[in-house]
């Protein structure tokens, strides 16, 4: 594959040569400096060359093919797992007892000379010449290519792992007595392949090796999207050093991190899950097939809390007055894009009361003490897997913590804290074993560009979900919990197949939320039909307002998952700022899964889903893995002419609305909750037509109390009316207390205000644009398209107040609208 790099283009290049060499483990040792808005330190990479992991994968695939369920063979990419896409899609975990590296190690890392005077090295390597290297150039040196942008790389060196006491146990060959490249590489090979039950020992040795001295600087060069490293004379991946240390620092404008202030005005920083994922946080291998584990030591001022993707609930260690260190680790291999960090003056929100029953349910498990009776054979690479932990399989509610700025702790106690246990329990009742052992939930700053983002062990939620009751908070929480299975424990091998995470999470959020509310089957069906009605309306709007080429769920068709010989690839539309605001992969994916569930029946469908999760957790998948296994596991009479090819053609590889969905929506009867809304709409139209002075005998309309989703549908219907009088709008606001509803309802209310130039409520629009930035971008367009001077002035005023703190992609889209 000849990759043409255009930094101004919409496609995102993944440059790492994962076909030749893989990072198996990262050790990060970082300092967070809020004054300079820089994260700096070292990252040590433990590598495995292609010959070894190709053999491993072929043996795994052979084992899979010997199973009666031949669908298993589709799920065997290189190592196994997937990232979160928008970086928001992937990962999964479990918690063990907090594991602290020996105190000596902590001391050594804190005092490390991580900031030599090395200037950026200009080695003269031509990035274009090497970016698609084949792993062996004959007389040329092998090149390790890492995904990297917006970073200052200061120095790269080989790590002398042989200098670490006790490492001689990893040298099997008696011939290797003299310290050499071959000896060091053999030590790393043995270390990265230790069995899962020795995970603590493995982490300890990783930490010790990461602190070993360097044994020679390596040549390196950087370009827009990559870091290339070589060692003179190392002509193959096998010869290349298997443990390297990179000294680097981030840049304040780096696209992987956001430096901002929280709602209490305190400084904070968090990873944004942007299209460039983590490559502006640390040099890494971004292709999803590059599954790795990690451990990280992060130092910050003592007033800050460091949260991270990690299996342990880390506590701060004071290094010296005013400085604390936090340590996290992960033993489940995952893509580097799933790594998440947030540092700020967060407050842990505590439950006001906690029952003994809750405490009993939430007892943490450690693989070191776990009963590893095999509940079923796993097909992924070896790691301490919760699906093989008999105790973990029955754990309905995993341990969880909530963090927020101090000014939002009350709101978190009132809504979020009450919802986490029932939502976790509901998810377990539907899908079984929680893939991760614990969950941190963080209320991120107001500029966060979406309502939520799931990462291993940690979920970011927008402040917008905390207002207006429990409905939006509950549904969004269920959506992010669903990503623990779909997006994290199971991830897409090709990032263009986002429906495999977002479609599943959208479908499952309704199922989880109904179970969390303990609705009757009829109530659950009514609520889900109403949400389907709302999503149908959104999908129709999306089809009308988005380019056809971006409406396709499987744009690469038969080439999905293909890479160049080196493992490099390109993500279509990955850098298009508008893509972040598109929901086509959520909506079409949701309707496909709903279509399948209805064709098969809920019992058959969800029984299969649990089987699929067990077969493919810890792995990367493509659409055909899911569809092939589904069709092979359902009775012939329920297939009803379904085939993988038909589903591709109707749902995944065509733009526009799928024909089966069009037929279903046109033939389907309206649910009771939607009919109730239509009756209320009729009343409001009558009210709007009445003259200002009514006849005395004229009866006042009596309006029914509506659910939040019904209010959204009501306001959408009223948006279709050509005119609504100020008197009607004022009555509407008063009847439903619209200014106090959740953000979804208030968004539709703001649209009504803008459409009908209801000047008395312009303050509500200003408030929404500032406090609900996760949802406000569309409103800027509505304000500008009206060509009303006062509305355009309002839009520009709000943008000027927030643009410095606004998410970069959001700011770019809004600026294009305004100027």
Short mmCIF file of N, CA and C in Angstrom, two decimals, residues 297-434:
data_model
loop_
_atom_site.label_atom_id
_atom_site.label_comp_id
_atom_site.label_asym_id
_atom_site.label_seq_id
_atom_site.Cartn_x
_atom_site.Cartn_y
_atom_site.Cartn_z
N UNK A 297 3.67 5.60 35.96
CA UNK A 297 3.87 6.42 37.15
C UNK A 297 3.73 7.87 36.72
N UNK A 298 2.82 8.59 37.35
CA UNK A 298 2.55 9.98 36.98
C UNK A 298 2.70 10.86 38.21
N UNK A 299 3.50 11.90 38.08
CA UNK A 299 3.72 12.82 39.19
C UNK A 299 3.05 14.15 38.91
N UNK A 300 2.46 14.72 39.92
CA UNK A 300 1.80 16.02 39.81
C UNK A 300 1.81 16.68 41.18
N UNK A 301 1.47 17.96 41.21
CA UNK A 301 1.38 18.67 42.49
C UNK A 301 0.39 17.95 43.40
N UNK A 302 0.65 18.00 44.70
CA UNK A 302 -0.11 17.20 45.66
C UNK A 302 -1.60 17.53 45.69
N UNK A 303 -2.00 18.71 45.20
CA UNK A 303 -3.40 19.08 45.23
C UNK A 303 -4.21 18.42 44.10
N UNK A 304 -3.51 17.72 43.18
CA UNK A 304 -4.18 17.13 42.02
C UNK A 304 -4.44 15.64 42.21
N UNK A 305 -5.49 15.18 41.56
CA UNK A 305 -5.84 13.76 41.51
C UNK A 305 -5.51 13.27 40.10
N UNK A 306 -4.84 12.12 40.01
CA UNK A 306 -4.52 11.52 38.72
C UNK A 306 -5.41 10.30 38.52
N UNK A 307 -6.24 10.32 37.49
CA UNK A 307 -7.08 9.18 37.12
C UNK A 307 -6.59 8.64 35.79
N UNK A 308 -6.68 7.30 35.64
CA UNK A 308 -6.11 6.69 34.45
C UNK A 308 -6.75 5.35 34.18
N UNK A 309 -6.61 4.87 32.95
CA UNK A 309 -7.02 3.51 32.61
C UNK A 309 -6.11 2.56 33.37
N UNK A 310 -6.63 1.95 34.41
CA UNK A 310 -5.82 1.05 35.23
C UNK A 310 -6.70 0.12 36.04
N UNK A 311 -6.20 -1.07 36.30
CA UNK A 311 -6.98 -2.06 37.03
C UNK A 311 -7.01 -1.80 38.53
N UNK A 312 -6.08 -1.00 39.01
CA UNK A 312 -6.00 -0.72 40.44
C UNK A 312 -6.60 0.64 40.75
N UNK A 313 -7.24 0.75 41.90
CA UNK A 313 -7.74 2.05 42.37
C UNK A 313 -6.58 2.76 43.04
N UNK A 314 -5.81 3.48 42.26
CA UNK A 314 -4.55 4.05 42.74
C UNK A 314 -4.78 5.09 43.83
N UNK A 315 -3.84 5.14 44.74
CA UNK A 315 -3.80 6.16 45.79
C UNK A 315 -2.49 6.93 45.66
N UNK A 316 -2.48 8.20 46.07
CA UNK A 316 -1.25 8.99 45.91
C UNK A 316 -0.16 8.60 46.91
N UNK A 317 1.06 8.67 46.45
CA UNK A 317 2.23 8.49 47.32
C UNK A 317 2.98 9.81 47.36
N UNK A 318 3.20 10.36 48.56
CA UNK A 318 3.90 11.64 48.65
C UNK A 318 5.39 11.40 48.44
N UNK A 319 5.96 12.11 47.47
CA UNK A 319 7.39 11.98 47.17
C UNK A 319 8.18 13.00 47.96
N UNK A 320 7.73 14.22 47.93
CA UNK A 320 8.29 15.29 48.75
C UNK A 320 7.17 16.29 48.96
N UNK A 321 7.39 17.27 49.77
CA UNK A 321 6.32 18.21 50.08
C UNK A 321 5.82 18.88 48.80
N UNK A 322 4.52 18.77 48.61
CA UNK A 322 3.91 19.42 47.45
C UNK A 322 3.88 18.59 46.19
N UNK A 323 4.38 17.34 46.23
CA UNK A 323 4.41 16.51 45.02
C UNK A 323 4.00 15.08 45.36
N UNK A 324 3.07 14.55 44.57
CA UNK A 324 2.61 13.17 44.77
C UNK A 324 2.79 12.37 43.49
N UNK A 325 2.86 11.05 43.69
CA UNK A 325 3.02 10.12 42.58
C UNK A 325 1.84 9.14 42.57
N UNK A 326 1.37 8.83 41.38
CA UNK A 326 0.27 7.88 41.20
C UNK A 326 0.74 6.76 40.29
N UNK A 327 0.34 5.53 40.59
CA UNK A 327 0.79 4.38 39.80
C UNK A 327 -0.42 3.55 39.38
N UNK A 328 -0.51 3.27 38.08
CA UNK A 328 -1.58 2.43 37.52
C UNK A 328 -0.98 1.35 36.62
N UNK A 329 -1.71 0.26 36.45
CA UNK A 329 -1.25 -0.79 35.54
C UNK A 329 -2.45 -1.49 34.90
N UNK A 330 -2.19 -2.13 33.78
CA UNK A 330 -3.20 -2.90 33.05
C UNK A 330 -2.56 -4.20 32.60
N UNK A 331 -3.23 -5.34 32.82
CA UNK A 331 -2.69 -6.64 32.42
C UNK A 331 -3.45 -7.25 31.25
N UNK A 332 -4.50 -6.59 30.79
CA UNK A 332 -5.24 -7.07 29.62
C UNK A 332 -4.74 -6.34 28.39
N UNK A 333 -4.23 -7.03 27.39
CA UNK A 333 -3.73 -6.35 26.19
C UNK A 333 -4.84 -5.57 25.48
N UNK A 334 -4.55 -4.30 25.21
CA UNK A 334 -5.52 -3.43 24.54
C UNK A 334 -4.77 -2.47 23.61
N UNK A 335 -5.48 -1.88 22.66
CA UNK A 335 -4.82 -0.89 21.78
C UNK A 335 -4.39 0.34 22.58
N UNK A 336 -3.32 0.97 22.13
CA UNK A 336 -2.81 2.17 22.82
C UNK A 336 -3.83 3.29 22.83
N UNK A 337 -4.73 3.29 21.87
CA UNK A 337 -5.74 4.36 21.80
C UNK A 337 -6.72 4.31 22.96
N UNK A 338 -6.77 3.20 23.69
CA UNK A 338 -7.71 3.11 24.82
C UNK A 338 -7.14 3.71 26.10
N UNK A 339 -5.86 4.03 26.10
CA UNK A 339 -5.22 4.63 27.27
C UNK A 339 -5.82 6.02 27.51
N UNK A 340 -6.23 6.28 28.73
CA UNK A 340 -6.87 7.56 29.08
C UNK A 340 -6.28 8.09 30.37
N UNK A 341 -6.11 9.40 30.43
CA UNK A 341 -5.61 10.03 31.66
C UNK A 341 -6.35 11.34 31.89
N UNK A 342 -6.58 11.66 33.15
CA UNK A 342 -7.19 12.94 33.52
C UNK A 342 -6.57 13.38 34.83
N UNK A 343 -6.07 14.60 34.87
CA UNK A 343 -5.43 15.14 36.07
C UNK A 343 -6.11 16.46 36.42
N UNK A 344 -6.60 16.55 37.63
CA UNK A 344 -7.28 17.78 38.05
C UNK A 344 -7.54 17.77 39.54
N UNK A 345 -8.14 18.85 40.02
CA UNK A 345 -8.45 18.94 41.45
C UNK A 345 -9.84 18.33 41.70
N UNK A 346 -9.99 17.09 41.26
CA UNK A 346 -11.28 16.43 41.40
C UNK A 346 -11.54 16.05 42.85
N UNK A 347 -12.80 15.98 43.19
CA UNK A 347 -13.23 15.50 44.52
C UNK A 347 -13.92 14.16 44.35
N UNK A 348 -13.58 13.19 45.17
CA UNK A 348 -14.30 11.91 45.10
C UNK A 348 -15.66 12.08 45.77
N UNK A 349 -16.71 11.74 45.03
CA UNK A 349 -18.08 11.87 45.53
C UNK A 349 -18.44 10.61 46.30
N UNK A 350 -18.86 10.77 47.54
CA UNK A 350 -19.21 9.62 48.37
C UNK A 350 -20.72 9.49 48.49
N UNK A 351 -21.18 8.26 48.57
CA UNK A 351 -22.60 8.03 48.83
C UNK A 351 -22.90 8.48 50.25
N UNK A 352 -24.05 9.13 50.43
CA UNK A 352 -24.41 9.59 51.77
C UNK A 352 -24.67 8.41 52.70
N UNK A 353 -25.27 7.36 52.13
CA UNK A 353 -25.47 6.13 52.89
C UNK A 353 -25.06 4.97 52.00
N UNK A 354 -24.57 3.93 52.60
CA UNK A 354 -24.13 2.76 51.83
C UNK A 354 -24.54 1.51 52.58
N UNK A 355 -25.38 0.70 51.98
CA UNK A 355 -25.89 -0.49 52.68
C UNK A 355 -24.84 -1.58 52.71
N UNK A 356 -24.96 -2.46 53.70
CA UNK A 356 -24.03 -3.58 53.81
C UNK A 356 -24.16 -4.51 52.61
N UNK A 357 -25.37 -4.59 52.05
CA UNK A 357 -25.58 -5.44 50.87
C UNK A 357 -24.75 -4.95 49.70
N UNK A 358 -24.70 -3.61 49.52
CA UNK A 358 -23.91 -3.04 48.44
C UNK A 358 -22.43 -3.37 48.63
N UNK A 359 -21.97 -3.25 49.87
CA UNK A 359 -20.57 -3.51 50.14
C UNK A 359 -20.22 -4.95 49.84
N UNK A 360 -21.13 -5.84 50.17
CA UNK A 360 -20.87 -7.26 49.94
C UNK A 360 -20.78 -7.55 48.44
N UNK A 361 -21.65 -6.89 47.68
CA UNK A 361 -21.68 -7.12 46.24
C UNK A 361 -20.43 -6.61 45.57
N UNK A 362 -19.86 -5.54 46.14
CA UNK A 362 -18.78 -4.86 45.44
C UNK A 362 -17.39 -5.27 45.92
N UNK A 363 -17.27 -6.45 46.55
CA UNK A 363 -15.96 -6.86 47.01
C UNK A 363 -15.03 -7.05 45.81
N UNK A 364 -13.87 -6.37 45.81
CA UNK A 364 -12.96 -6.51 44.67
C UNK A 364 -12.30 -7.88 44.63
N UNK A 365 -11.92 -8.32 43.46
CA UNK A 365 -11.27 -9.60 43.28
C UNK A 365 -9.86 -9.39 42.76
N UNK A 366 -8.96 -10.25 43.15
CA UNK A 366 -7.59 -10.20 42.65
C UNK A 366 -7.27 -11.52 41.97
N UNK A 367 -6.68 -11.47 40.76
CA UNK A 367 -6.36 -12.72 40.09
C UNK A 367 -5.39 -13.57 40.88
N UNK A 368 -4.61 -12.93 41.76
CA UNK A 368 -3.65 -13.71 42.53
C UNK A 368 -4.35 -14.62 43.52
N UNK A 369 -5.57 -14.20 43.95
CA UNK A 369 -6.29 -15.03 44.91
C UNK A 369 -7.54 -15.64 44.29
N UNK A 370 -7.77 -15.35 43.01
CA UNK A 370 -9.01 -15.79 42.37
C UNK A 370 -9.00 -17.29 42.14
N UNK A 371 -10.20 -17.82 42.07
CA UNK A 371 -10.39 -19.22 41.73
C UNK A 371 -10.46 -19.29 40.21
N UNK A 372 -9.38 -19.73 39.57
CA UNK A 372 -9.35 -19.73 38.11
C UNK A 372 -9.91 -21.03 37.53
N UNK A 373 -11.09 -21.40 37.99
CA UNK A 373 -11.77 -22.50 37.34
C UNK A 373 -12.24 -22.00 35.98
N UNK A 374 -12.01 -22.74 34.94
CA UNK A 374 -12.34 -22.26 33.61
C UNK A 374 -13.84 -22.36 33.40
N UNK A 375 -14.49 -21.20 33.35
CA UNK A 375 -15.90 -21.15 33.08
C UNK A 375 -16.13 -21.49 31.61
N UNK A 376 -15.16 -21.27 30.79
CA UNK A 376 -15.22 -21.59 29.37
C UNK A 376 -13.87 -21.27 28.78
N UNK A 377 -13.54 -21.89 27.67
CA UNK A 377 -12.23 -21.66 27.07
C UNK A 377 -12.25 -20.33 26.31
N UNK A 378 -11.24 -19.51 26.57
CA UNK A 378 -11.14 -18.22 25.88
C UNK A 378 -10.25 -18.38 24.65
N UNK A 379 -10.54 -17.59 23.62
CA UNK A 379 -9.78 -17.69 22.38
C UNK A 379 -8.74 -16.59 22.24
N UNK A 380 -8.69 -15.65 23.17
CA UNK A 380 -7.75 -14.54 23.05
C UNK A 380 -6.37 -14.94 23.55
N UNK A 381 -5.41 -14.04 23.34
CA UNK A 381 -4.07 -14.27 23.89
C UNK A 381 -4.16 -14.34 25.41
N UNK A 382 -3.16 -14.93 26.01
CA UNK A 382 -3.23 -15.20 27.45
C UNK A 382 -3.10 -13.92 28.27
N UNK A 383 -4.01 -13.74 29.21
CA UNK A 383 -3.91 -12.69 30.22
C UNK A 383 -4.85 -13.08 31.36
N UNK A 384 -4.75 -12.44 32.54
CA UNK A 384 -5.64 -12.80 33.67
C UNK A 384 -7.08 -12.38 33.37
N UNK A 385 -7.86 -13.27 32.82
CA UNK A 385 -9.16 -12.92 32.26
C UNK A 385 -10.29 -13.13 33.26
N UNK A 386 -11.15 -12.13 33.40
CA UNK A 386 -12.28 -12.24 34.33
C UNK A 386 -13.30 -13.28 33.89
N UNK A 387 -13.35 -13.56 32.60
CA UNK A 387 -14.30 -14.57 32.13
C UNK A 387 -13.90 -15.97 32.60
N UNK A 388 -12.66 -16.13 33.05
CA UNK A 388 -12.21 -17.41 33.59
C UNK A 388 -12.19 -17.40 35.13
N UNK A 389 -12.67 -16.32 35.70
CA UNK A 389 -12.69 -16.17 37.16
C UNK A 389 -14.11 -16.43 37.63
N UNK A 390 -14.34 -17.59 38.26
CA UNK A 390 -15.70 -18.00 38.62
C UNK A 390 -16.37 -16.98 39.53
N UNK A 391 -15.62 -16.34 40.42
CA UNK A 391 -16.20 -15.34 41.32
C UNK A 391 -16.61 -14.10 40.54
N UNK A 392 -15.78 -13.68 39.60
CA UNK A 392 -16.08 -12.46 38.84
C UNK A 392 -17.32 -12.62 37.98
N UNK A 393 -17.61 -13.84 37.53
CA UNK A 393 -18.76 -14.03 36.65
C UNK A 393 -20.07 -13.73 37.36
N UNK A 394 -20.09 -13.82 38.67
CA UNK A 394 -21.33 -13.57 39.43
C UNK A 394 -21.37 -12.18 40.06
N UNK A 395 -20.37 -11.38 39.80
CA UNK A 395 -20.28 -10.04 40.40
C UNK A 395 -21.13 -9.07 39.59
N UNK A 396 -22.33 -8.78 40.08
CA UNK A 396 -23.26 -7.93 39.34
C UNK A 396 -22.83 -6.47 39.32
N UNK A 397 -22.27 -6.00 40.44
CA UNK A 397 -21.89 -4.58 40.55
C UNK A 397 -20.41 -4.51 40.87
N UNK A 398 -19.63 -4.02 39.94
CA UNK A 398 -18.19 -3.91 40.16
C UNK A 398 -17.91 -2.67 41.01
N UNK A 399 -16.79 -2.64 41.73
CA UNK A 399 -16.43 -1.46 42.52
C UNK A 399 -16.36 -0.22 41.62
N UNK A 400 -16.83 0.90 42.14
CA UNK A 400 -16.84 2.12 41.32
C UNK A 400 -16.64 3.34 42.19
N UNK A 401 -16.07 4.36 41.58
CA UNK A 401 -15.87 5.65 42.25
C UNK A 401 -16.33 6.75 41.29
N UNK A 402 -16.73 7.87 41.87
CA UNK A 402 -17.16 9.02 41.07
C UNK A 402 -16.32 10.22 41.47
N UNK A 403 -15.78 10.93 40.47
CA UNK A 403 -14.99 12.13 40.72
C UNK A 403 -15.60 13.30 39.95
N UNK A 404 -15.54 14.48 40.56
CA UNK A 404 -16.12 15.67 39.94
C UNK A 404 -15.50 16.91 40.56
N UNK A 405 -15.63 18.05 39.89
CA UNK A 405 -15.26 19.31 40.55
C UNK A 405 -16.14 19.50 41.78
N UNK A 406 -15.62 20.17 42.78
CA UNK A 406 -16.33 20.27 44.06
C UNK A 406 -17.72 20.88 43.88
N UNK A 407 -17.90 21.79 42.92
CA UNK A 407 -19.19 22.45 42.75
C UNK A 407 -20.27 21.53 42.19
N UNK A 408 -19.87 20.34 41.69
CA UNK A 408 -20.86 19.42 41.12
C UNK A 408 -21.07 18.16 41.96
N UNK A 409 -20.47 18.13 43.15
CA UNK A 409 -20.60 16.91 43.96
C UNK A 409 -22.05 16.68 44.40
N UNK A 410 -22.77 17.76 44.71
CA UNK A 410 -24.16 17.62 45.12
C UNK A 410 -25.01 17.02 44.02
N UNK A 411 -24.84 17.51 42.80
CA UNK A 411 -25.60 16.98 41.66
C UNK A 411 -25.26 15.52 41.41
N UNK A 412 -24.00 15.15 41.59
CA UNK A 412 -23.60 13.75 41.41
C UNK A 412 -24.24 12.85 42.46
N UNK A 413 -24.32 13.33 43.70
CA UNK A 413 -24.95 12.54 44.76
C UNK A 413 -26.44 12.34 44.48
N UNK A 414 -27.08 13.36 43.97
CA UNK A 414 -28.53 13.29 43.75
C UNK A 414 -28.90 12.34 42.62
N UNK A 415 -28.12 12.29 41.56
CA UNK A 415 -28.51 11.50 40.39
C UNK A 415 -27.53 10.38 40.08
N UNK A 416 -26.31 10.73 39.72
CA UNK A 416 -25.36 9.76 39.19
C UNK A 416 -25.06 8.62 40.17
N UNK A 417 -24.78 8.95 41.42
CA UNK A 417 -24.41 7.92 42.40
C UNK A 417 -25.53 6.91 42.59
N UNK A 418 -26.76 7.37 42.49
CA UNK A 418 -27.90 6.47 42.69
C UNK A 418 -28.09 5.53 41.50
N UNK A 419 -27.61 5.95 40.32
CA UNK A 419 -27.88 5.20 39.11
C UNK A 419 -26.82 4.15 38.77
N UNK A 420 -25.60 4.33 39.22
CA UNK A 420 -24.54 3.42 38.82
C UNK A 420 -24.81 1.97 39.22
N UNK A 421 -25.17 1.67 40.49
CA UNK A 421 -25.41 0.27 40.84
C UNK A 421 -26.50 -0.41 40.01
N UNK A 422 -27.71 0.19 39.86
CA UNK A 422 -28.72 -0.51 39.05
C UNK A 422 -28.34 -0.64 37.58
N UNK A 423 -27.60 0.33 37.04
CA UNK A 423 -27.20 0.23 35.63
C UNK A 423 -26.15 -0.85 35.43
N UNK A 424 -25.19 -0.96 36.35
CA UNK A 424 -24.20 -2.03 36.28
C UNK A 424 -24.86 -3.39 36.42
N UNK A 425 -25.79 -3.50 37.36
CA UNK A 425 -26.50 -4.76 37.58
C UNK A 425 -27.32 -5.14 36.35
N UNK A 426 -27.96 -4.15 35.73
CA UNK A 426 -28.76 -4.42 34.53
C UNK A 426 -27.87 -4.94 33.40
N UNK A 427 -26.71 -4.32 33.22
CA UNK A 427 -25.80 -4.76 32.16
C UNK A 427 -25.37 -6.20 32.39
N UNK A 428 -25.08 -6.54 33.64
CA UNK A 428 -24.68 -7.91 33.97
C UNK A 428 -25.81 -8.89 33.69
N UNK A 429 -27.03 -8.49 33.97
CA UNK A 429 -28.17 -9.39 33.74
C UNK A 429 -28.37 -9.69 32.26
N UNK A 430 -27.93 -8.77 31.40
CA UNK A 430 -28.11 -8.95 29.96
C UNK A 430 -26.92 -9.67 29.33
N UNK A 431 -25.68 -9.26 29.67
CA UNK A 431 -24.49 -9.77 28.99
C UNK A 431 -23.59 -10.65 29.85
N UNK A 432 -23.82 -10.68 31.17
CA UNK A 432 -22.97 -11.52 32.01
C UNK A 432 -21.74 -10.80 32.51
N UNK A 433 -20.65 -11.53 32.66
CA UNK A 433 -19.43 -11.06 33.30
C UNK A 433 -18.99 -9.67 32.84
N UNK A 434 -18.79 -8.76 33.80
CA UNK A 434 -18.21 -7.45 33.47
C UNK A 434 -16.76 -7.67 33.03
#
